[in-house]
PDB file of C-alpha atoms in Angstrom:
ATOM      1  CA  MET A   1      75.207  27.080 -19.680  1.00  0.00           C
ATOM      2  CA  GLY A   2      73.308  25.089 -22.855  1.00  0.00           C
ATOM      3  CA  GLU A   3      72.605  25.102 -26.090  1.00  0.00           C
ATOM      4  CA  GLY A   4      70.816  28.517 -26.827  1.00  0.00           C
ATOM      5  CA  GLY A   5      72.207  29.931 -23.445  1.00  0.00           C
ATOM      6  CA  VAL A   6      69.542  27.892 -21.729  1.00  0.00           C
ATOM      7  CA  GLU A   7      70.893  26.204 -18.790  1.00  0.00           C
ATOM      8  CA  ARG A   8      70.561  22.334 -18.528  1.00  0.00           C
ATOM      9  CA  LYS A   9      68.198  20.818 -16.091  1.00  0.00           C
ATOM     10  CA  ARG A  10      68.340  17.299 -15.254  1.00  0.00           C
ATOM     11  CA  THR A  11      66.795  14.893 -12.593  1.00  0.00           C
ATOM     12  CA  VAL A  12      69.192  13.442 -10.115  1.00  0.00           C
ATOM     13  CA  LYS A  13      68.045  10.076  -8.025  1.00  0.00           C
ATOM     14  CA  LEU A  14      69.214  10.230  -4.703  1.00  0.00           C
ATOM     15  CA  PHE A  15      68.452   6.855  -2.407  1.00  0.00           C
ATOM     16  CA  CYS A  16      69.251   6.448   1.150  1.00  0.00           C
ATOM     17  CA  PRO A  17      70.221   2.397   1.954  1.00  0.00           C
ATOM     18  CA  SER A  18      69.237   3.004   5.683  1.00  0.00           C
ATOM     19  CA  LEU A  19      65.734   4.248   4.816  1.00  0.00           C
ATOM     20  CA  SER A  20      65.361   2.361   1.563  1.00  0.00           C
ATOM     21  CA  LYS A  21      64.154   5.508   0.283  1.00  0.00           C
ATOM     22  CA  ILE A  22      64.485   6.924  -3.135  1.00  0.00           C
ATOM     23  CA  ILE A  23      63.876  10.590  -4.223  1.00  0.00           C
ATOM     24  CA  HIS A  24      64.286  12.420  -7.634  1.00  0.00           C
ATOM     25  CA  VAL A  25      65.480  15.991  -7.598  1.00  0.00           C
ATOM     26  CA  ILE A  26      65.509  18.184 -10.229  1.00  0.00           C
ATOM     27  CA  ALA A  27      68.779  20.507 -10.735  1.00  0.00           C
ATOM     28  CA  ARG A  28      70.530  23.684 -12.835  1.00  0.00           C
ATOM     29  CA  ASP A  29      73.812  22.040 -14.006  1.00  0.00           C
ATOM     30  CA  GLU A  30      75.179  25.400 -12.263  1.00  0.00           C
ATOM     31  CA  GLN A  31      73.009  25.375  -9.059  1.00  0.00           C
ATOM     32  CA  GLN A  32      74.868  25.055  -5.703  1.00  0.00           C
ATOM     33  CA  LEU A  33      74.324  22.033  -3.502  1.00  0.00           C
ATOM     34  CA  ASP A  34      71.235  22.418  -0.902  1.00  0.00           C
ATOM     35  CA  LEU A  35      72.344  19.975   1.468  1.00  0.00           C
ATOM     36  CA  GLY A  36      69.965  20.977   3.791  1.00  0.00           C
ATOM     37  CA  SER A  37      67.039  20.432   1.576  1.00  0.00           C
ATOM     38  CA  ILE A  38      68.210  16.813   0.674  1.00  0.00           C
ATOM     39  CA  ALA A  39      69.334  15.687   4.476  1.00  0.00           C
ATOM     40  CA  ARG A  40      65.276  17.226   5.288  1.00  0.00           C
ATOM     41  CA  ALA A  41      63.766  15.103   2.179  1.00  0.00           C
ATOM     42  CA  PHE A  42      65.536  11.666   3.969  1.00  0.00           C
ATOM     43  CA  GLY A  43      64.968  13.400   7.618  1.00  0.00           C
ATOM     44  CA  LEU A  44      68.471  13.341   8.103  1.00  0.00           C
ATOM     45  CA  ASP A  45      70.974  15.410  10.641  1.00  0.00           C
ATOM     46  CA  PRO A  46      72.096  17.777   7.461  1.00  0.00           C
ATOM     47  CA  ILE A  47      75.531  18.266   9.392  1.00  0.00           C
ATOM     48  CA  THR A  48      76.395  14.399   8.673  1.00  0.00           C
ATOM     49  CA  ILE A  49      75.142  14.008   5.316  1.00  0.00           C
ATOM     50  CA  LYS A  50      77.425  12.445   2.809  1.00  0.00           C
ATOM     51  CA  LEU A  51      77.003  11.791  -1.079  1.00  0.00           C
ATOM     52  CA  ASN A  52      78.266   8.530  -2.531  1.00  0.00           C
ATOM     53  CA  GLY A  53      80.360   8.682   0.886  1.00  0.00           C
ATOM     54  CA  HIS A  54      82.090  12.300   0.363  1.00  0.00           C
ATOM     55  CA  PHE A  55      81.357  14.233   3.135  1.00  0.00           C
ATOM     56  CA  ILE A  56      80.596  18.165   0.519  1.00  0.00           C
ATOM     57  CA  SER A  57      81.407  21.339   2.129  1.00  0.00           C
ATOM     58  CA  ARG A  58      79.012  23.555   3.393  1.00  0.00           C
ATOM     59  CA  GLY A  59      78.101  26.525   4.675  1.00  0.00           C
ATOM     60  CA  VAL A  60      75.887  27.677   7.792  1.00  0.00           C
ATOM     61  CA  ASP A  61      73.121  27.880   5.220  1.00  0.00           C
ATOM     62  CA  LEU A  62      73.951  24.374   4.528  1.00  0.00           C
ATOM     63  CA  ILE A  63      74.652  25.252   0.745  1.00  0.00           C
ATOM     64  CA  ALA A  64      78.026  23.852  -0.849  1.00  0.00           C
ATOM     65  CA  SER A  65      78.722  27.149  -2.297  1.00  0.00           C
ATOM     66  CA  SER A  66      81.706  25.950  -4.119  1.00  0.00           C
ATOM     67  CA  VAL A  67      80.175  22.893  -5.460  1.00  0.00           C
ATOM     68  CA  THR A  68      77.582  22.436  -8.346  1.00  0.00           C
ATOM     69  CA  TRP A  69      75.674  19.830  -9.764  1.00  0.00           C
ATOM     70  CA  LYS A  70      77.634  19.355 -12.873  1.00  0.00           C
ATOM     71  CA  SER A  71      80.828  19.676 -11.018  1.00  0.00           C
ATOM     72  CA  LEU A  72      79.660  17.031  -8.368  1.00  0.00           C
ATOM     73  CA  LEU A  73      78.132  14.482 -11.216  1.00  0.00           C
ATOM     74  CA  SER A  74      81.463  14.932 -13.314  1.00  0.00           C
ATOM     75  CA  PHE A  75      83.427  14.168  -9.906  1.00  0.00           C
ATOM     76  CA  PHE A  76      81.735  11.054  -9.175  1.00  0.00           C
ATOM     77  CA  SER A  77      81.767   9.994 -12.963  1.00  0.00           C
ATOM     78  CA  ALA A  78      85.127  10.445 -13.564  1.00  0.00           C
ATOM     79  CA  ARG A  79      85.718   7.789 -10.364  1.00  0.00           C
ATOM     80  CA  GLY A  80      83.413   5.353 -11.508  1.00  0.00           C
ATOM     81  CA  LEU A  81      80.679   6.265  -8.879  1.00  0.00           C
ATOM     82  CA  SER A  82      76.842   6.728  -9.228  1.00  0.00           C
ATOM     83  CA  THR A  83      75.807   9.521 -10.828  1.00  0.00           C
ATOM     84  CA  GLY A  84      71.933   9.608 -10.214  1.00  0.00           C
ATOM     85  CA  THR A  85      70.938   8.835 -13.601  1.00  0.00           C
ATOM     86  CA  ASN A  86      68.087   6.283 -12.895  1.00  0.00           C
ATOM     87  CA  ASP A  87      67.137   4.404  -9.674  1.00  0.00           C
ATOM     88  CA  SER A  88      69.882   1.949 -10.144  1.00  0.00           C
ATOM     89  CA  ASP A  89      72.502   4.796 -10.236  1.00  0.00           C
ATOM     90  CA  ALA A  90      71.266   6.826  -7.471  1.00  0.00           C
ATOM     91  CA  LEU A  91      73.353   8.913  -5.305  1.00  0.00           C
ATOM     92  CA  ILE A  92      73.983   7.198  -2.036  1.00  0.00           C
ATOM     93  CA  VAL A  93      72.827   9.612   0.783  1.00  0.00           C
ATOM     94  CA  ASP A  94      74.442   8.502   4.013  1.00  0.00           C
ATOM     95  CA  GLY A  95      73.726  10.041   7.519  1.00  0.00           C
ATOM     96  CA  LYS A  96      72.397  10.304  10.992  1.00  0.00           C
ATOM     97  CA  LEU A  97      68.778  10.310  11.514  1.00  0.00           C
ATOM     98  CA  THR A  98      67.527  13.518  13.130  1.00  0.00           C
ATOM     99  CA  LYS A  99      65.952  13.006  16.152  1.00  0.00           C
ATOM    100  CA  VAL A 100      62.048  13.637  16.162  1.00  0.00           C
ATOM    101  CA  GLY A 101      61.427  17.116  18.373  1.00  0.00           C
ATOM    102  CA  SER A 102      64.997  18.239  18.465  1.00  0.00           C
ATOM    103  CA  LYS A 103      66.049  21.926  17.611  1.00  0.00           C
ATOM    104  CA  ARG A 104      68.173  22.865  14.527  1.00  0.00           C
ATOM    105  CA  LEU A 105      71.512  23.499  16.054  1.00  0.00           C
ATOM    106  CA  HIS A 106      71.524  27.376  14.139  1.00  0.00           C
ATOM    107  CA  ASP A 107      68.631  28.808  14.718  1.00  0.00           C
ATOM    108  CA  PRO A 108      68.405  32.601  13.883  1.00  0.00           C
ATOM    109  CA  ALA A 109      65.599  33.551  15.466  1.00  0.00           C
TER     110      ALA A 109
END
């Protein structure tokens, strides 16, 4: 939590080089990564997505339950990798494009 018990929010910039597309995500420091929503924003297969070349462990719901935005950005910062603070320092998102009309691998219906 930030000052006064309020959790800090930040805008994180994500860039997918294969699509030449950048998106902005509003993230709370203690929020777990939702790799499914990031993958959908770029049209990538969520199982193949990597951030700054790193595969982030995730559950069947595509949420990285053991990684928060704050911990991820601290990890990248300590290694001199991009941290998404601006468009020129955006996190690099890689993954395979989803096939149009394909079904999800995990369909609870």
